[in-house]
């Protein structure tokens, strides 16, 4: 395992918190007009270096790092050397170093999930705020990839802080409007942003271009006035703080609306409530709650009737409830950037969702929407923390559920990657047989809560395709269709032969 090093700074003060050793790696996919290291852009070249050597060098300067400092990987683009950076970060973390990655977000995506959990501070380069300006500045049509990187940081396991950095070139982004764009683009990662830095454009690199015989695209542009850049940096940080305040307000409002929906939908009839309480008393969920506390717990939970189509939670909702589906069906889905819905799970009576979110305090990533009229038991966070947090029954159930979901997700990936529509449709039907199939004299009866479009979203097919495939299976005698909501499986073996 080796990496390619362009240069190194033993003790630097500006590339991350505290005093740090900075490794500038060779290679970058971008060609920024202001790049002052054009000699670092080619992937080939640079000095070969091994991860073990990085750790040895870090050891040499460790005494200067203090509490905050450590190691920074910069470039070029360090994410281009994903395997090397990953191996180095692993070794550094074993030795307890603070780590920092300086990136423009365009590297080898297959390493993102390995690298990002090991990074304490991300120096996130924000080059431009639109596709056109990104292309103009970098000569690469990479804005969409950059936005994906930004959106998926949490998904890839990044849990550190972000220092967002923007190089300001006179005549390009040296105005308040651009600073607002800068704040807006950071929206998906706002909670992780510790500061915004504006770096004034300078012309120190021009000489290198002349020496290398490369045309300099910002020829004639004066260096950015440092005072004006500072002024705009302060402005951007103020706007950012304001956006955080607005986020918090919006979040509070959303939480209030969610609590209100649950309260507005509370089961009203005393008899119905009594029945629900007595079922809840018999659930293993309450096994570890002291007998004298059970009434208290039941008085704190909300028993709500949610209508088909209503949302129980949405992406980004804070983890302030865990939900138990008492009766009915709920779908858990996600809307892609292109607006396409992908259904991950269908939850039914006795399933619960949100336990892990409460345990690790992570917002909901997906959308929970009632497929049928549902009865839902919402357990507030305060109740969960007081009575369930240390319950082995609950922790075990959360673990089992998480494991089930991993298996489910693996199965989904397998199903989505199977190559043709027959396999996907057959796989979906078999899945439904296992979950809701009822053996009858006519065959295995599936009573669906999903319409054709949702069936498609659950199986990775378009509505027209799933409708066509079901028609074909019917003609082949594998299934019978009764209206839109009932399918009777006539020949399970034939369906299984598509997928097993
Ligand atoms: S991302 Fe950095 S190294 Fe790459 S071209 Fe731009 S300024 Fe140069």
PDB file of C-alpha atoms in Angstrom, residues 145-247:
ATOM      1  CA  UNK A 145     -21.343  14.856  -7.669  1.00  0.00           C
ATOM      2  CA  UNK A 146     -20.321  17.552  -5.212  1.00  0.00           C
ATOM      3  CA  UNK A 147     -23.910  17.998  -4.021  1.00  0.00           C
ATOM      4  CA  UNK A 148     -24.258  14.226  -3.650  1.00  0.00           C
ATOM      5  CA  UNK A 149     -21.103  14.165  -1.536  1.00  0.00           C
ATOM      6  CA  UNK A 150     -22.515  16.915   0.657  1.00  0.00           C
ATOM      7  CA  UNK A 151     -25.915  15.245   0.996  1.00  0.00           C
ATOM      8  CA  UNK A 152     -24.465  11.833   1.773  1.00  0.00           C
ATOM      9  CA  UNK A 153     -21.867  12.833   4.360  1.00  0.00           C
ATOM     10  CA  UNK A 154     -23.942  11.535   7.279  1.00  0.00           C
ATOM     11  CA  UNK A 155     -24.924   8.469   5.296  1.00  0.00           C
ATOM     12  CA  UNK A 156     -21.234   7.693   4.795  1.00  0.00           C
ATOM     13  CA  UNK A 157     -20.750   7.845   8.549  1.00  0.00           C
ATOM     14  CA  UNK A 158     -19.202  11.281   8.938  1.00  0.00           C
ATOM     15  CA  UNK A 159     -19.723  12.464  12.521  1.00  0.00           C
ATOM     16  CA  UNK A 160     -17.121  15.204  12.825  1.00  0.00           C
ATOM     17  CA  UNK A 161     -17.220  18.962  12.340  1.00  0.00           C
ATOM     18  CA  UNK A 162     -16.988  20.918   9.107  1.00  0.00           C
ATOM     19  CA  UNK A 163     -15.011  23.997   8.313  1.00  0.00           C
ATOM     20  CA  UNK A 164     -16.506  25.255   5.082  1.00  0.00           C
ATOM     21  CA  UNK A 165     -14.038  27.174   2.910  1.00  0.00           C
ATOM     22  CA  UNK A 166     -14.554  29.337  -0.090  1.00  0.00           C
ATOM     23  CA  UNK A 167     -11.896  31.014  -2.208  1.00  0.00           C
ATOM     24  CA  UNK A 168     -13.161  34.466  -3.115  1.00  0.00           C
ATOM     25  CA  UNK A 169     -12.136  35.876  -6.476  1.00  0.00           C
ATOM     26  CA  UNK A 170     -12.865  39.560  -7.233  1.00  0.00           C
ATOM     27  CA  UNK A 171     -15.725  39.910  -9.675  1.00  0.00           C
ATOM     28  CA  UNK A 172     -16.931  36.343  -9.038  1.00  0.00           C
ATOM     29  CA  UNK A 173     -18.336  35.894  -5.522  1.00  0.00           C
ATOM     30  CA  UNK A 174     -17.267  39.044  -3.658  1.00  0.00           C
ATOM     31  CA  UNK A 175     -20.802  40.099  -2.769  1.00  0.00           C
ATOM     32  CA  UNK A 176     -23.534  39.491  -0.175  1.00  0.00           C
ATOM     33  CA  UNK A 177     -25.759  37.558  -2.569  1.00  0.00           C
ATOM     34  CA  UNK A 178     -23.008  34.986  -3.147  1.00  0.00           C
ATOM     35  CA  UNK A 179     -22.493  34.685   0.617  1.00  0.00           C
ATOM     36  CA  UNK A 180     -26.168  33.831   1.017  1.00  0.00           C
ATOM     37  CA  UNK A 181     -25.740  31.175  -1.705  1.00  0.00           C
ATOM     38  CA  UNK A 182     -22.782  29.833   0.243  1.00  0.00           C
ATOM     39  CA  UNK A 183     -24.920  29.543   3.378  1.00  0.00           C
ATOM     40  CA  UNK A 184     -27.765  27.934   1.417  1.00  0.00           C
ATOM     41  CA  UNK A 185     -25.612  25.280  -0.187  1.00  0.00           C
ATOM     42  CA  UNK A 186     -24.507  24.100   3.252  1.00  0.00           C
ATOM     43  CA  UNK A 187     -28.083  23.366   4.305  1.00  0.00           C
ATOM     44  CA  UNK A 188     -27.821  19.536   4.261  1.00  0.00           C
ATOM     45  CA  UNK A 189     -24.829  19.604   6.635  1.00  0.00           C
ATOM     46  CA  UNK A 190     -25.703  22.712   8.630  1.00  0.00           C
ATOM     47  CA  UNK A 191     -25.672  20.985  11.994  1.00  0.00           C
ATOM     48  CA  UNK A 192     -22.044  19.951  11.464  1.00  0.00           C
ATOM     49  CA  UNK A 193     -20.674  23.270  10.231  1.00  0.00           C
ATOM     50  CA  UNK A 194     -18.467  24.880  12.865  1.00  0.00           C
ATOM     51  CA  UNK A 195     -17.368  27.883  10.795  1.00  0.00           C
ATOM     52  CA  UNK A 196     -17.268  29.382   7.351  1.00  0.00           C
ATOM     53  CA  UNK A 197     -13.950  30.690   6.094  1.00  0.00           C
ATOM     54  CA  UNK A 198     -13.475  32.996   3.147  1.00  0.00           C
ATOM     55  CA  UNK A 199      -9.995  32.706   1.649  1.00  0.00           C
ATOM     56  CA  UNK A 200      -9.032  35.772  -0.412  1.00  0.00           C
ATOM     57  CA  UNK A 201      -7.730  34.893  -3.872  1.00  0.00           C
ATOM     58  CA  UNK A 202      -4.023  35.595  -4.310  1.00  0.00           C
ATOM     59  CA  UNK A 203      -1.651  35.418  -7.231  1.00  0.00           C
ATOM     60  CA  UNK A 204       1.251  33.582  -5.576  1.00  0.00           C
ATOM     61  CA  UNK A 205       0.859  30.627  -7.935  1.00  0.00           C
ATOM     62  CA  UNK A 206       1.081  32.582 -11.195  1.00  0.00           C
ATOM     63  CA  UNK A 207       4.846  32.140 -11.357  1.00  0.00           C
ATOM     64  CA  UNK A 208       4.491  28.345 -11.413  1.00  0.00           C
ATOM     65  CA  UNK A 209       2.174  28.544 -14.418  1.00  0.00           C
ATOM     66  CA  UNK A 210       4.746  30.581 -16.288  1.00  0.00           C
ATOM     67  CA  UNK A 211       7.517  28.132 -15.370  1.00  0.00           C
ATOM     68  CA  UNK A 212       5.350  25.194 -16.479  1.00  0.00           C
ATOM     69  CA  UNK A 213       4.245  26.986 -19.651  1.00  0.00           C
ATOM     70  CA  UNK A 214       0.530  26.663 -18.820  1.00  0.00           C
ATOM     71  CA  UNK A 215      -1.893  29.516 -19.566  1.00  0.00           C
ATOM     72  CA  UNK A 216      -3.244  31.173 -16.411  1.00  0.00           C
ATOM     73  CA  UNK A 217      -7.025  31.631 -16.722  1.00  0.00           C
ATOM     74  CA  UNK A 218      -7.276  34.491 -14.224  1.00  0.00           C
ATOM     75  CA  UNK A 219      -4.604  36.566 -15.930  1.00  0.00           C
ATOM     76  CA  UNK A 220      -5.106  40.218 -15.018  1.00  0.00           C
ATOM     77  CA  UNK A 221      -7.427  39.572 -12.042  1.00  0.00           C
ATOM     78  CA  UNK A 222      -6.152  41.452  -9.012  1.00  0.00           C
ATOM     79  CA  UNK A 223      -5.744  39.700  -5.632  1.00  0.00           C
ATOM     80  CA  UNK A 224      -8.859  39.868  -3.458  1.00  0.00           C
ATOM     81  CA  UNK A 225      -8.874  42.728  -0.981  1.00  0.00           C
ATOM     82  CA  UNK A 226      -8.309  41.041   2.387  1.00  0.00           C
ATOM     83  CA  UNK A 227     -10.432  43.477   4.406  1.00  0.00           C
ATOM     84  CA  UNK A 228     -13.387  43.109   2.069  1.00  0.00           C
ATOM     85  CA  UNK A 229     -13.015  39.294   2.161  1.00  0.00           C
ATOM     86  CA  UNK A 230     -13.025  39.445   5.988  1.00  0.00           C
ATOM     87  CA  UNK A 231     -16.115  41.653   5.935  1.00  0.00           C
ATOM     88  CA  UNK A 232     -17.921  39.156   3.705  1.00  0.00           C
ATOM     89  CA  UNK A 233     -16.725  36.252   5.836  1.00  0.00           C
ATOM     90  CA  UNK A 234     -18.295  37.889   8.894  1.00  0.00           C
ATOM     91  CA  UNK A 235     -21.459  38.516   6.910  1.00  0.00           C
ATOM     92  CA  UNK A 236     -21.609  34.846   5.793  1.00  0.00           C
ATOM     93  CA  UNK A 237     -21.110  33.594   9.352  1.00  0.00           C
ATOM     94  CA  UNK A 238     -23.849  35.890  10.642  1.00  0.00           C
ATOM     95  CA  UNK A 239     -26.260  34.717   7.952  1.00  0.00           C
ATOM     96  CA  UNK A 240     -25.305  31.169   8.797  1.00  0.00           C
ATOM     97  CA  UNK A 241     -26.064  31.676  12.517  1.00  0.00           C
ATOM     98  CA  UNK A 242     -29.395  33.159  11.494  1.00  0.00           C
ATOM     99  CA  UNK A 243     -30.170  30.131   9.323  1.00  0.00           C
ATOM    100  CA  UNK A 244     -29.431  27.859  12.295  1.00  0.00           C
ATOM    101  CA  UNK A 245     -31.880  29.858  14.383  1.00  0.00           C
ATOM    102  CA  UNK A 246     -34.495  29.519  11.641  1.00  0.00           C
ATOM    103  CA  UNK A 247     -33.795  25.783  11.393  1.00  0.00           C
TER     104      UNK A 247
END
